PDB file of C-alpha atoms in Angstrom:
ATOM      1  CA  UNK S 726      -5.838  61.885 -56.459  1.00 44.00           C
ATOM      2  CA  UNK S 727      -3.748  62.010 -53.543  1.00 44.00           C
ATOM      3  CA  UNK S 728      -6.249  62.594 -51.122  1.00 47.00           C
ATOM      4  CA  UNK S 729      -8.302  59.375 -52.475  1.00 47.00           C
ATOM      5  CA  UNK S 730      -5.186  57.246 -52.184  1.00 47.00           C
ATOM      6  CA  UNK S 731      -4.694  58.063 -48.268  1.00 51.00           C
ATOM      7  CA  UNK S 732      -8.060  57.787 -47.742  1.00 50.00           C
ATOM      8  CA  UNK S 733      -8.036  54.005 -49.232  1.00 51.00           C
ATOM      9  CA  UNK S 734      -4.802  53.449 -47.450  1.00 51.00           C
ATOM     10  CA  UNK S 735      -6.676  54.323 -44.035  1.00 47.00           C
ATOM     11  CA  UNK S 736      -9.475  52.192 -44.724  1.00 52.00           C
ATOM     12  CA  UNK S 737      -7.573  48.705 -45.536  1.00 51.00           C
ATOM     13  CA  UNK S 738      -5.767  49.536 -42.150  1.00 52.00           C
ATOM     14  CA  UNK S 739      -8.628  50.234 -40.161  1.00 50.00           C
ATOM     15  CA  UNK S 740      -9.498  46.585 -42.119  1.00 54.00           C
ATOM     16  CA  UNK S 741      -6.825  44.987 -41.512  1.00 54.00           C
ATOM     17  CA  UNK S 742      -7.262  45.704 -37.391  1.00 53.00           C
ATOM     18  CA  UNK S 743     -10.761  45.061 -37.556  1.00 49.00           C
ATOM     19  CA  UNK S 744     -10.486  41.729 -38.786  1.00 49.00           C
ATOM     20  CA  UNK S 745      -7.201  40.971 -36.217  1.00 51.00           C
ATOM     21  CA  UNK S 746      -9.371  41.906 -33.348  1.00 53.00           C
ATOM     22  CA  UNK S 747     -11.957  39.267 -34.327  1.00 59.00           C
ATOM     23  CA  UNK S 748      -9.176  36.869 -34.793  1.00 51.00           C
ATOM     24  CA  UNK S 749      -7.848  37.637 -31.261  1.00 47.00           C
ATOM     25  CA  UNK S 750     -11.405  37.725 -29.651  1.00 56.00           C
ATOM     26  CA  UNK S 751     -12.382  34.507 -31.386  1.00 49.00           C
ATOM     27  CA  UNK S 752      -8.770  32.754 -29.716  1.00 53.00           C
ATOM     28  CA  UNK S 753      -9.653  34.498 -26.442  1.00 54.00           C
ATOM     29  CA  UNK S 754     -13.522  32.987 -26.850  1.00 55.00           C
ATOM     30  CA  UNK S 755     -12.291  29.291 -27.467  1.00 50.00           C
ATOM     31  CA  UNK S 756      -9.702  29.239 -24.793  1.00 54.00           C
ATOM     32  CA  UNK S 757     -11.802  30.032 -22.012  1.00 57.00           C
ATOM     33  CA  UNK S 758     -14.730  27.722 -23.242  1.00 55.00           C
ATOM     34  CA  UNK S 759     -12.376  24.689 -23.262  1.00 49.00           C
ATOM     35  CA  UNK S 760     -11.409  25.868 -19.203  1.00 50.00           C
ATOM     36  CA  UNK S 761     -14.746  25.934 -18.885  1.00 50.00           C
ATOM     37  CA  UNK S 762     -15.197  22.142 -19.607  1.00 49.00           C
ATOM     38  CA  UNK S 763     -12.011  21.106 -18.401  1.00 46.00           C
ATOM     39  CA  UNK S 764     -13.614  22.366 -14.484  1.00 48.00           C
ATOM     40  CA  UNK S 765     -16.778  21.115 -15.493  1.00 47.00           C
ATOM     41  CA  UNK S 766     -15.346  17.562 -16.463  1.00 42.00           C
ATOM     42  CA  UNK S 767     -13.059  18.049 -13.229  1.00 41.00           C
ATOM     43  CA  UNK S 768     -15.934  18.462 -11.031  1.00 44.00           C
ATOM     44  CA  UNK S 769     -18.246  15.960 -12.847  1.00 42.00           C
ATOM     45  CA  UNK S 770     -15.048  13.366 -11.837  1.00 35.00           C
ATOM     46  CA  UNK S 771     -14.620  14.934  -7.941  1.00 35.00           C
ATOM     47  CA  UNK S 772     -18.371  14.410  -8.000  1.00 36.00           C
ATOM     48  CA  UNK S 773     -18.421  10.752  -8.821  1.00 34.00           C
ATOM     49  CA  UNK S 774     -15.490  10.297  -7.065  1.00 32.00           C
ATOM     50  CA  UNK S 775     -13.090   9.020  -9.761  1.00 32.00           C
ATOM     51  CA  UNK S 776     -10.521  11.138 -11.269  1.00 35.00           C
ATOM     52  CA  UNK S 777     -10.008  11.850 -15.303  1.00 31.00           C
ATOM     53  CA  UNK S 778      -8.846   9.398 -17.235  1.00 35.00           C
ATOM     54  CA  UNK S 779      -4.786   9.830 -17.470  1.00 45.00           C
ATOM     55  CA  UNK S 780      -5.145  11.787 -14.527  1.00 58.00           C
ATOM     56  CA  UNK S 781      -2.135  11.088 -11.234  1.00 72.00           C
ATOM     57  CA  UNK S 782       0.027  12.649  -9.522  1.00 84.00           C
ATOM     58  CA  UNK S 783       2.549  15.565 -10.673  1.00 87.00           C
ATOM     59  CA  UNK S 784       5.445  14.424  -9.322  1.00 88.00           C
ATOM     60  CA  UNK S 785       7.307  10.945 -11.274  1.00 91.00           C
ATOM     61  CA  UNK S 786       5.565   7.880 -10.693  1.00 93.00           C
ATOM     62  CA  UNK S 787       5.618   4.487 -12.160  1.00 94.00           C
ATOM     63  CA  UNK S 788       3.541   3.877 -15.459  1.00 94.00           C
ATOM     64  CA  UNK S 789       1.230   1.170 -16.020  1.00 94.00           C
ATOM     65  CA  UNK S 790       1.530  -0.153 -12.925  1.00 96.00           C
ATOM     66  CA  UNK S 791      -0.293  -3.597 -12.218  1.00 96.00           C
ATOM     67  CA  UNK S 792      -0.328  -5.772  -8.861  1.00 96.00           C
ATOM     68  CA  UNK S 793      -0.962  -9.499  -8.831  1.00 96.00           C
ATOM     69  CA  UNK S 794      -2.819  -9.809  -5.625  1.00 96.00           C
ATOM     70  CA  UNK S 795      -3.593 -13.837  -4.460  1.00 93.00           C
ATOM     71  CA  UNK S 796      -7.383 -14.366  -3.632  1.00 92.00           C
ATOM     72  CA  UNK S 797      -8.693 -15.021  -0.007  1.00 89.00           C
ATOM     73  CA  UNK S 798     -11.924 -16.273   1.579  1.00 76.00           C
ATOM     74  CA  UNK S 799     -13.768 -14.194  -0.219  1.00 81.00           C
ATOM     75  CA  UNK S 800     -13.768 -14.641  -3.970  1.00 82.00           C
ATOM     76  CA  UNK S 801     -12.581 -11.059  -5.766  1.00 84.00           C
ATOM     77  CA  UNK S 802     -10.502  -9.821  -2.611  1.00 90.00           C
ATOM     78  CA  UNK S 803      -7.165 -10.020  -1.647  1.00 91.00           C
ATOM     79  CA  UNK S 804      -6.235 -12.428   1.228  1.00 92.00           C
ATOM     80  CA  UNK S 805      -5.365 -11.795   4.989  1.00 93.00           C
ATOM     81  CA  UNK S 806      -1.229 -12.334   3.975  1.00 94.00           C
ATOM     82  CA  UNK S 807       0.667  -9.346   5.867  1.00 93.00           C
ATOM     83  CA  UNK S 808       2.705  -8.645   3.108  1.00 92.00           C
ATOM     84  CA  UNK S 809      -0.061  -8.088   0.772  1.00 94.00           C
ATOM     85  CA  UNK S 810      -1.494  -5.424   3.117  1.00 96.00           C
ATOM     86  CA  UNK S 811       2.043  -3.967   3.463  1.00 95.00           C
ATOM     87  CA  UNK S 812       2.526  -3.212   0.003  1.00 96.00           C
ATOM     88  CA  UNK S 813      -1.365  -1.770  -0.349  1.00 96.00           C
ATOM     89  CA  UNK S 814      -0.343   0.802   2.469  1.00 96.00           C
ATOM     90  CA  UNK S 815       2.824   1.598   0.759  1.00 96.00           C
ATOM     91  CA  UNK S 816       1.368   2.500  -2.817  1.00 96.00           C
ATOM     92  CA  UNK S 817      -1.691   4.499  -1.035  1.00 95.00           C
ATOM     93  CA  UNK S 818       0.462   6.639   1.185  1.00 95.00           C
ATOM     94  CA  UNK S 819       2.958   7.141  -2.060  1.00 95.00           C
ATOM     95  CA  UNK S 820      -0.201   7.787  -4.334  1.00 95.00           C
ATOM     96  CA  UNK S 821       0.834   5.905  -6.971  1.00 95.00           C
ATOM     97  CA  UNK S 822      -1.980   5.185  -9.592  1.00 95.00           C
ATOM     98  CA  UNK S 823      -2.337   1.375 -10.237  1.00 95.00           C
ATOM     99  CA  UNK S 824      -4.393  -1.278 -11.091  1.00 95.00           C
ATOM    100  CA  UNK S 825      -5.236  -4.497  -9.145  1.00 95.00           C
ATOM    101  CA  UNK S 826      -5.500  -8.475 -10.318  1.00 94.00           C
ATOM    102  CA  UNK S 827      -7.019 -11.260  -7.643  1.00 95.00           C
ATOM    103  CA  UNK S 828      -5.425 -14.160  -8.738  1.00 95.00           C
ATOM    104  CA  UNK S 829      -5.147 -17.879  -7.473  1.00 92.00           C
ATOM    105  CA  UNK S 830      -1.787 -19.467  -9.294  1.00 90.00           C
ATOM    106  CA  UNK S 831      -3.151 -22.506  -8.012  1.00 87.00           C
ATOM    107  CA  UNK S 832      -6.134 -22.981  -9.778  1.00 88.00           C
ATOM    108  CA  UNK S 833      -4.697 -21.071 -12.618  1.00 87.00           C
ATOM    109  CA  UNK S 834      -7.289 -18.078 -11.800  1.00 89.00           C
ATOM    110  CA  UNK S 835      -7.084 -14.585 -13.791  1.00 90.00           C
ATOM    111  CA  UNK S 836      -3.114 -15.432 -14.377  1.00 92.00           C
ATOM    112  CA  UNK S 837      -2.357 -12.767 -17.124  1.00 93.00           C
ATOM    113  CA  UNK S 838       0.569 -14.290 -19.701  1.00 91.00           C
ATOM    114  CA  UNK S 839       3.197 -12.319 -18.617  1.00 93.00           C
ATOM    115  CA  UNK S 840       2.908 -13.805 -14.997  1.00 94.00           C
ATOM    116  CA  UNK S 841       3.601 -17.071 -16.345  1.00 88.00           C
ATOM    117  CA  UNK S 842       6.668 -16.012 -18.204  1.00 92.00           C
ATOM    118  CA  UNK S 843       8.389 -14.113 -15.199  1.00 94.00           C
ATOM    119  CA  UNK S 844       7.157 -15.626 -12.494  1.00 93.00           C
ATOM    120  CA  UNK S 845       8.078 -19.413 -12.444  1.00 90.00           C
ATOM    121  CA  UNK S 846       7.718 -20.128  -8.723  1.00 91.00           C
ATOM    122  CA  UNK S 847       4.324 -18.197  -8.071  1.00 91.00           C
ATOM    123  CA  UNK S 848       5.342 -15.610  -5.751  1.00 93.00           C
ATOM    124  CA  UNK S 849       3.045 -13.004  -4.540  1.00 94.00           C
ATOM    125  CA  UNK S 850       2.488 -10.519  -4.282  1.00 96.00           C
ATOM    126  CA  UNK S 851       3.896  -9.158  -8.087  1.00 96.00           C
ATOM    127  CA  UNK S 852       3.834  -5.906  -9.655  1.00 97.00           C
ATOM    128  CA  UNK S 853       5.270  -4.999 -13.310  1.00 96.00           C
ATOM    129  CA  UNK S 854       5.181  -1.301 -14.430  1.00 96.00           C
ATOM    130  CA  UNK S 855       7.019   0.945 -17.213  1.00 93.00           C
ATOM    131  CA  UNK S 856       6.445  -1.975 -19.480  1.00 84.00           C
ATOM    132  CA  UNK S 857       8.680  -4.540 -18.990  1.00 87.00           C
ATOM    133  CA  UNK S 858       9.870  -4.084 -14.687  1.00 92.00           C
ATOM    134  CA  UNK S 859       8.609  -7.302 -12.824  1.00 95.00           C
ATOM    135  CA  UNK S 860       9.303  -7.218  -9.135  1.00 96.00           C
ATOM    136  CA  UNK S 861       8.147 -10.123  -7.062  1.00 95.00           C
ATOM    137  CA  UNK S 862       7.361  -9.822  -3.419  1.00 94.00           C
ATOM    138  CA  UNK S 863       6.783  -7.058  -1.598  1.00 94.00           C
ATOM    139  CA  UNK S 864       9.789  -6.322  -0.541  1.00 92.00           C
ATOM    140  CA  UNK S 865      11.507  -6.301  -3.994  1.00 94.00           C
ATOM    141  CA  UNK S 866       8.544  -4.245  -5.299  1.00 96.00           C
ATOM    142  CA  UNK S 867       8.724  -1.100  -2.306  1.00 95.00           C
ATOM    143  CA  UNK S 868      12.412  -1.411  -2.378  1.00 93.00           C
ATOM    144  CA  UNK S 869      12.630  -1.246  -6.448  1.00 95.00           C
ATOM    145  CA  UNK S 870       9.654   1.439  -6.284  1.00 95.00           C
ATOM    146  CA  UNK S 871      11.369   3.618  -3.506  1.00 94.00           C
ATOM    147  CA  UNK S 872      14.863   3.938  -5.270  1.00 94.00           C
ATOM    148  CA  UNK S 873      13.562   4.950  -8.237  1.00 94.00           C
ATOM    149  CA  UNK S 874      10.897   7.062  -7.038  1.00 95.00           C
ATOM    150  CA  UNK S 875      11.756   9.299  -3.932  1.00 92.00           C
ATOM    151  CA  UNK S 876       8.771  11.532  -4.150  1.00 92.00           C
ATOM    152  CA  UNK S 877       6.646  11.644  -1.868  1.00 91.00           C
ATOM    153  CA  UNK S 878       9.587  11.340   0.495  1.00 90.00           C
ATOM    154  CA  UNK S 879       9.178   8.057   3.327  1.00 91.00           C
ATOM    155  CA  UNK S 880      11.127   7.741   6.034  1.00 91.00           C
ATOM    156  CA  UNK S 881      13.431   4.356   6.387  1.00 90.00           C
ATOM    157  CA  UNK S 882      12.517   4.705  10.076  1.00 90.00           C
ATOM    158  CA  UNK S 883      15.536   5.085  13.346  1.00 88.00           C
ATOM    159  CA  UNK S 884      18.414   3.578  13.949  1.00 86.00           C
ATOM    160  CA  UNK S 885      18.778  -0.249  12.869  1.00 84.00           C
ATOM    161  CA  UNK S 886      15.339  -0.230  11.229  1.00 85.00           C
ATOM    162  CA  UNK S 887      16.925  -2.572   8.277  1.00 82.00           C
ATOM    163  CA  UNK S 888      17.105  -5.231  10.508  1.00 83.00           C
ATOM    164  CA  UNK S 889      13.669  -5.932  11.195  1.00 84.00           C
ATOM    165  CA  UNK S 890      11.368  -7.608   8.683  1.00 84.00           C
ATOM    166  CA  UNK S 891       7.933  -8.550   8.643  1.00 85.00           C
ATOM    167  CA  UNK S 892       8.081 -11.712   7.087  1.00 86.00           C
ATOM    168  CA  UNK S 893      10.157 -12.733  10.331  1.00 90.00           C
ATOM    169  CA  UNK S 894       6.918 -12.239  12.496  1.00 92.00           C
ATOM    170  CA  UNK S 895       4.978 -14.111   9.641  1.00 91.00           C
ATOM    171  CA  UNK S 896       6.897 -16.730   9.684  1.00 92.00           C
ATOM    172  CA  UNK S 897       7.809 -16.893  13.932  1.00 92.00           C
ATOM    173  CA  UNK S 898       3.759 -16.601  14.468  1.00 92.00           C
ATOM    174  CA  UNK S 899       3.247 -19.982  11.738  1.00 92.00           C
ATOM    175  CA  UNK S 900       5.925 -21.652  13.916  1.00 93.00           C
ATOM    176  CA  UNK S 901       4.107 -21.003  17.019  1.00 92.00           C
ATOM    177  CA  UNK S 902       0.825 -21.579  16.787  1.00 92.00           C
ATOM    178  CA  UNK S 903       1.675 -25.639  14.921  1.00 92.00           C
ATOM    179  CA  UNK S 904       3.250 -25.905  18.271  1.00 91.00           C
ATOM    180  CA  UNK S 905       1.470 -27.762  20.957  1.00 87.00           C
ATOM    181  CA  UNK S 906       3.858 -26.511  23.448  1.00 91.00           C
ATOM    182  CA  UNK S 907       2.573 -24.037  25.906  1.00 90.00           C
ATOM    183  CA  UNK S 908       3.431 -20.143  25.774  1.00 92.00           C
ATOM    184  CA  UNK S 909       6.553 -20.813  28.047  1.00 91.00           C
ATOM    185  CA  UNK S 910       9.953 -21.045  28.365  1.00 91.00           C
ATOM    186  CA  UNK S 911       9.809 -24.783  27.619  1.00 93.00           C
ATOM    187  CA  UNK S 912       8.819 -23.409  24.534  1.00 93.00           C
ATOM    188  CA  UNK S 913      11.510 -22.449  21.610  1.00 94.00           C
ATOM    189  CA  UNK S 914       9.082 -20.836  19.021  1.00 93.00           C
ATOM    190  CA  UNK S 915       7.774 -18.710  21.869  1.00 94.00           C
ATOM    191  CA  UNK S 916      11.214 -18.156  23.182  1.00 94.00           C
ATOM    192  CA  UNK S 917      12.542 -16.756  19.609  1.00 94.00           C
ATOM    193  CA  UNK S 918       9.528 -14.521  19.304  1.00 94.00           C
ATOM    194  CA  UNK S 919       9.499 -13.228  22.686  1.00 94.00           C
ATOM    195  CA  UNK S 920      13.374 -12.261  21.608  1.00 94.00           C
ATOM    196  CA  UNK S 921      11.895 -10.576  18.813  1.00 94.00           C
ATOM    197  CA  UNK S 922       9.285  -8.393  21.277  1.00 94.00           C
ATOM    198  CA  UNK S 923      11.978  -7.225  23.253  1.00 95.00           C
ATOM    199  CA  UNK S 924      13.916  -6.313  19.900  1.00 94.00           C
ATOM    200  CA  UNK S 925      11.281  -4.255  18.950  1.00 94.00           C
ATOM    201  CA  UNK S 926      10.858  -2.738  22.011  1.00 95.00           C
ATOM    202  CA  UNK S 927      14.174  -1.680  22.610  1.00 94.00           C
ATOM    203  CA  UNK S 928      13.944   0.164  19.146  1.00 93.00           C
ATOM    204  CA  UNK S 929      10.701   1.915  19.566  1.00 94.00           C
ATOM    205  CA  UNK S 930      12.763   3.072  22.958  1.00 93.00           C
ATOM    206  CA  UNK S 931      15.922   4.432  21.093  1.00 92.00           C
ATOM    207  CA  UNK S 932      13.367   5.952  18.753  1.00 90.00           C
ATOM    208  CA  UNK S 933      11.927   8.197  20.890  1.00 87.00           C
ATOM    209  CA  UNK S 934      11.453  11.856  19.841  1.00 85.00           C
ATOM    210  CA  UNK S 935      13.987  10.844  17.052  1.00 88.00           C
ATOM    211  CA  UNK S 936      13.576   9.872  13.579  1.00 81.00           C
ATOM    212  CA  UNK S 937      10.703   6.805  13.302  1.00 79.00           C
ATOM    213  CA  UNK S 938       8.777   7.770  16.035  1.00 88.00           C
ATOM    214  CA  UNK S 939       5.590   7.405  14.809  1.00 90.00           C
ATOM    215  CA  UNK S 940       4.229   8.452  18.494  1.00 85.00           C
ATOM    216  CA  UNK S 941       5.757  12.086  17.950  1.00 86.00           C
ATOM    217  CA  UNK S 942       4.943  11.648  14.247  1.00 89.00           C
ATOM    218  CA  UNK S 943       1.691  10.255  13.335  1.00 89.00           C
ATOM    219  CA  UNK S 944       2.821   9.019  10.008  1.00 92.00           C
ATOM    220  CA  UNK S 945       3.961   5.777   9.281  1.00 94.00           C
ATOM    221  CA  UNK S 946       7.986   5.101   8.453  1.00 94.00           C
ATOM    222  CA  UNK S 947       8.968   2.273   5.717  1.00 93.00           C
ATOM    223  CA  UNK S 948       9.545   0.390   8.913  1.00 94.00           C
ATOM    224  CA  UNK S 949       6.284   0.710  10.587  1.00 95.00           C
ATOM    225  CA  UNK S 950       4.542  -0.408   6.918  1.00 95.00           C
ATOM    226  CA  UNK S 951       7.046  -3.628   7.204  1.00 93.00           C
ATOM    227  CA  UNK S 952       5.771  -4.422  10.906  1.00 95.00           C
ATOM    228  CA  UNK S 953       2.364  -3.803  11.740  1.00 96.00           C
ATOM    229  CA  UNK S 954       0.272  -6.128   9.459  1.00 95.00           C
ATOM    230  CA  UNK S 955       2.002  -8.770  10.900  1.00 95.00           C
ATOM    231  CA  UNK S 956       1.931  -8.209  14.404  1.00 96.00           C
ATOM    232  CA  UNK S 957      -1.740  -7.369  13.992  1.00 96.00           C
ATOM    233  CA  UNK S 958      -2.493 -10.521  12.333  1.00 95.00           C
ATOM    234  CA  UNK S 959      -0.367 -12.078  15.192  1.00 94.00           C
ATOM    235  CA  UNK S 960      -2.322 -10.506  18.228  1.00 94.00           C
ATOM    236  CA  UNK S 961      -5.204 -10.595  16.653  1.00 93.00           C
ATOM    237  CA  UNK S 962      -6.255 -14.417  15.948  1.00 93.00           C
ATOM    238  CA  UNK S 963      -3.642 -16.111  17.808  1.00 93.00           C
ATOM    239  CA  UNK S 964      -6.009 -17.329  20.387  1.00 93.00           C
ATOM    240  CA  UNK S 965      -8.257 -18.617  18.096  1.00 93.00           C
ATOM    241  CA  UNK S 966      -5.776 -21.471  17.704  1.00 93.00           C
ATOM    242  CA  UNK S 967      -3.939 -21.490  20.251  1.00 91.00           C
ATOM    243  CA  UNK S 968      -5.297 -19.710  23.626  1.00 92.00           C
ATOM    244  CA  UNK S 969      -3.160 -18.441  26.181  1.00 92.00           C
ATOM    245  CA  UNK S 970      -1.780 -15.763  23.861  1.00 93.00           C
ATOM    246  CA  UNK S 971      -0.807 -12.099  25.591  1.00 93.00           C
ATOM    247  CA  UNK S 972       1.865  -9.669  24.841  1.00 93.00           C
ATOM    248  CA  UNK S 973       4.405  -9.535  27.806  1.00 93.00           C
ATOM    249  CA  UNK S 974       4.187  -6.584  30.405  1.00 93.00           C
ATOM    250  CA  UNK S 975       7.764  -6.331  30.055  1.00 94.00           C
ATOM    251  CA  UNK S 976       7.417  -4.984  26.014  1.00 95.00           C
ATOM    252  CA  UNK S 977       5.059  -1.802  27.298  1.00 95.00           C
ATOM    253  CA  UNK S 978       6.461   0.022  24.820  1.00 95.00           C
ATOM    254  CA  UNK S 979       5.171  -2.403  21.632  1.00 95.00           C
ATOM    255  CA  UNK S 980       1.659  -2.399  23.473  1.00 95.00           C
ATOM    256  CA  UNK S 981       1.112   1.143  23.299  1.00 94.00           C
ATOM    257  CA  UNK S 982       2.854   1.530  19.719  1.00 95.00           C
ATOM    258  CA  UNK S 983       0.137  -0.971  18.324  1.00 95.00           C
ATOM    259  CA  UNK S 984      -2.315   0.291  20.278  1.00 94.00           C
ATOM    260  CA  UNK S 985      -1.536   3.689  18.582  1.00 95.00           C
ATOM    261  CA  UNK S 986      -0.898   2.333  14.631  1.00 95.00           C
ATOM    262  CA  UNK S 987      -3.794  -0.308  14.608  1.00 96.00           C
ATOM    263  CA  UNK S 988      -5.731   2.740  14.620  1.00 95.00           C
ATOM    264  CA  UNK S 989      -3.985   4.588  12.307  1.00 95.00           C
ATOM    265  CA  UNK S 990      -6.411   5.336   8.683  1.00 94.00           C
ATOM    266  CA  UNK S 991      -3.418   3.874   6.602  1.00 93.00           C
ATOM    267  CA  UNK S 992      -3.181   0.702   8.426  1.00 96.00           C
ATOM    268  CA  UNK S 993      -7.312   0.565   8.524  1.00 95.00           C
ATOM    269  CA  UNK S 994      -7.847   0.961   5.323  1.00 95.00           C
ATOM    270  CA  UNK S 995      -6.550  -2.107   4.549  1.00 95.00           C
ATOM    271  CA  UNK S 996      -7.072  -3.686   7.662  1.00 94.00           C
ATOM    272  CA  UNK S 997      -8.505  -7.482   7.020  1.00 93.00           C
ATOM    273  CA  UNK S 998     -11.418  -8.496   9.360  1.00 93.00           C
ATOM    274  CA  UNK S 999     -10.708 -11.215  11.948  1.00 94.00           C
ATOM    275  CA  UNK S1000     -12.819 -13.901   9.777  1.00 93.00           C
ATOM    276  CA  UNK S1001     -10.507 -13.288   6.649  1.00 94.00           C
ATOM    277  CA  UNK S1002      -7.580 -13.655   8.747  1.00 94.00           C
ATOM    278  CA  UNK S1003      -7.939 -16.791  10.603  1.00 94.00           C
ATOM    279  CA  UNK S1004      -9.572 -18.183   7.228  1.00 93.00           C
ATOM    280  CA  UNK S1005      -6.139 -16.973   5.711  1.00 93.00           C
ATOM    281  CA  UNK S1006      -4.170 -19.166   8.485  1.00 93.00           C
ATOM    282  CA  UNK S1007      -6.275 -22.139   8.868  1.00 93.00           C
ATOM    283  CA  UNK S1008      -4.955 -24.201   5.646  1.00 93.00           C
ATOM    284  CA  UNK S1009      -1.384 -23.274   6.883  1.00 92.00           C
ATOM    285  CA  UNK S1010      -2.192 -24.761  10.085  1.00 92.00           C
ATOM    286  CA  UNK S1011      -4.052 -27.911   8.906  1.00 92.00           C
ATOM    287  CA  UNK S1012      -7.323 -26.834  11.041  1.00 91.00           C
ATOM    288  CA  UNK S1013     -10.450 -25.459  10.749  1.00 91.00           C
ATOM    289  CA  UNK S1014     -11.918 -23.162  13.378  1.00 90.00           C
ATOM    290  CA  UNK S1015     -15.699 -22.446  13.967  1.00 87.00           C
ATOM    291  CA  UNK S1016     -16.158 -18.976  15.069  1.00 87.00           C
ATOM    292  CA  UNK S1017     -18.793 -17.386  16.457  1.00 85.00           C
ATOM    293  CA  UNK S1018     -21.623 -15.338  14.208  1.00 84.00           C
ATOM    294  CA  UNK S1019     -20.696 -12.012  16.295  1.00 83.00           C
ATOM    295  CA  UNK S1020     -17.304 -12.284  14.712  1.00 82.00           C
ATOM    296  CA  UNK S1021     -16.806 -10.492  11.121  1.00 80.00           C
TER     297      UNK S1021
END
């Protein structure tokens, strides 16, 4: 009787382990099957070259994040403005997963509802994430997006970088070219942005083989971002309206810096072709220029 009661007690143990190492082997069987779809579905996505759904990156970034772009020449894509194309280099080198509107707020084009409610005057370009953030400009937006988000880390650029904006060469080139003064002295528009060369200059000279040189760095500062859309749109089609056009011999320094970034894959990325940029320009200026078919 004894003997038959170990025996039994044996048995449901050797039971009892039999059906735990199932349990564990059936666990173990699942888990790598689902890390077998989760590469497949990873390399289905690298394939097509799209990501998961969900999927950004690891670090904090802002959620939901939508951009009101205004339309250009070409119906669906966003216009030649400099400060559009600042704020699309900004959000690709940060990485920053969002979503992208064309609108026209004057013919009342693709306007979602909450642009309406937040954004009385029509300034572009917008951006809301994390629900209910609206930020209108460019500026506001990288400023409001940098503080809160450090990661990846940006540099502000050297010494005195604040004091440069992009909107100033934006609005100095408008200024110019509706003058029918020459490129000269006589010439206050041209005056005020030669000033502005030579400011630039002198800081890309103080920069050197410090913090914001892009030369010695290859990677574009906060300040760089700010600046080179618009002096590209400015050397680029401002003889198309106005001939005569050169930057000075006495900036050297700003000729080979832009001869440098306007080659750089962030800035060409989003670089606008000269046809989108002079058609950007033209109703500013009241004129309407034929170009030639070689021209894109």
């Amino acid at each position: 009787s004894t003997q038959s009661t170990g025996s039994s007690g044996i048995n449901a143990e050797y039971g009892d382990t039999f059906v735990l190492t199932r349990f564990v082997f059936v666990i173990a069987f699942l888990n790598m099957r689902l890390g077998y779809n989760r590469r497949a579905a990873n390399r289905a996505a690298g394939k097509a070259g799209g990501n998961i759904k969900n999927a950004g990156p690891k670090y904090p970034h802002p959620r939901n994040l939508t951009l009101l772009f205004k339309e250009g020449a070409v119906e669906g894509e966003a216009c030649a403005d400099p400060l559009t194309i600042e704020l699309q280099m900004y959000l690709e080198m940060k990485g920053f997963p969002h979503k992208v509107h064309i609108v026209d707020p004057e013919k009342g084009k693709n306007l979602p509802e909450w642009f309406r409610k937040n954004n009385w005057d029509g300034i572009l370009p917008m951006a809301k994430y994390d629900k209910e953030q609206y930020k209108l400009g460019s500026a506001e937006t990288m400023m409001a997006l940098e503080k809160k988000f450090r990661v990846p880390l940006m540099s502000n650029g050297g010494m005195g970088a604040g004091r440069f904006r992009g909107k100033t060469v934006k609005n100095l080139t408008l200024s110019l070219l509706k003058s029918v003064r020459p490129y000269d002295s006589t010439n206050p528009d041209w005056t005020d942005l030669l000033h502005e060369f030579k400011q630039l200059d002198e800081y890309l000279v103080q920069c050197y083989g410090k913090e914001g040189d892009y030369i010695k760095s290859k990677r574009f500062s906060l300040w760089d971002i700010r600046m080179v859309p618009a002096l590209y749109n400015l050397v680029t089609i401002a003889n198309y309206f106005k001939p005569g056009f050169a930057l000075p011999d006495e900036v050297s320094h700003l000729r080979s810096y832009l001869n440098h970034a306007f080659e750089d894959p962030a800035f060409k990325k989003f670089c606008p072709s000269v046809r989108k940029i002079v058609r950007y320009y033209e109703p500013k200026l009241n004129v309407r220029i034929v170009l030639p078919d070689d021209v894109l």
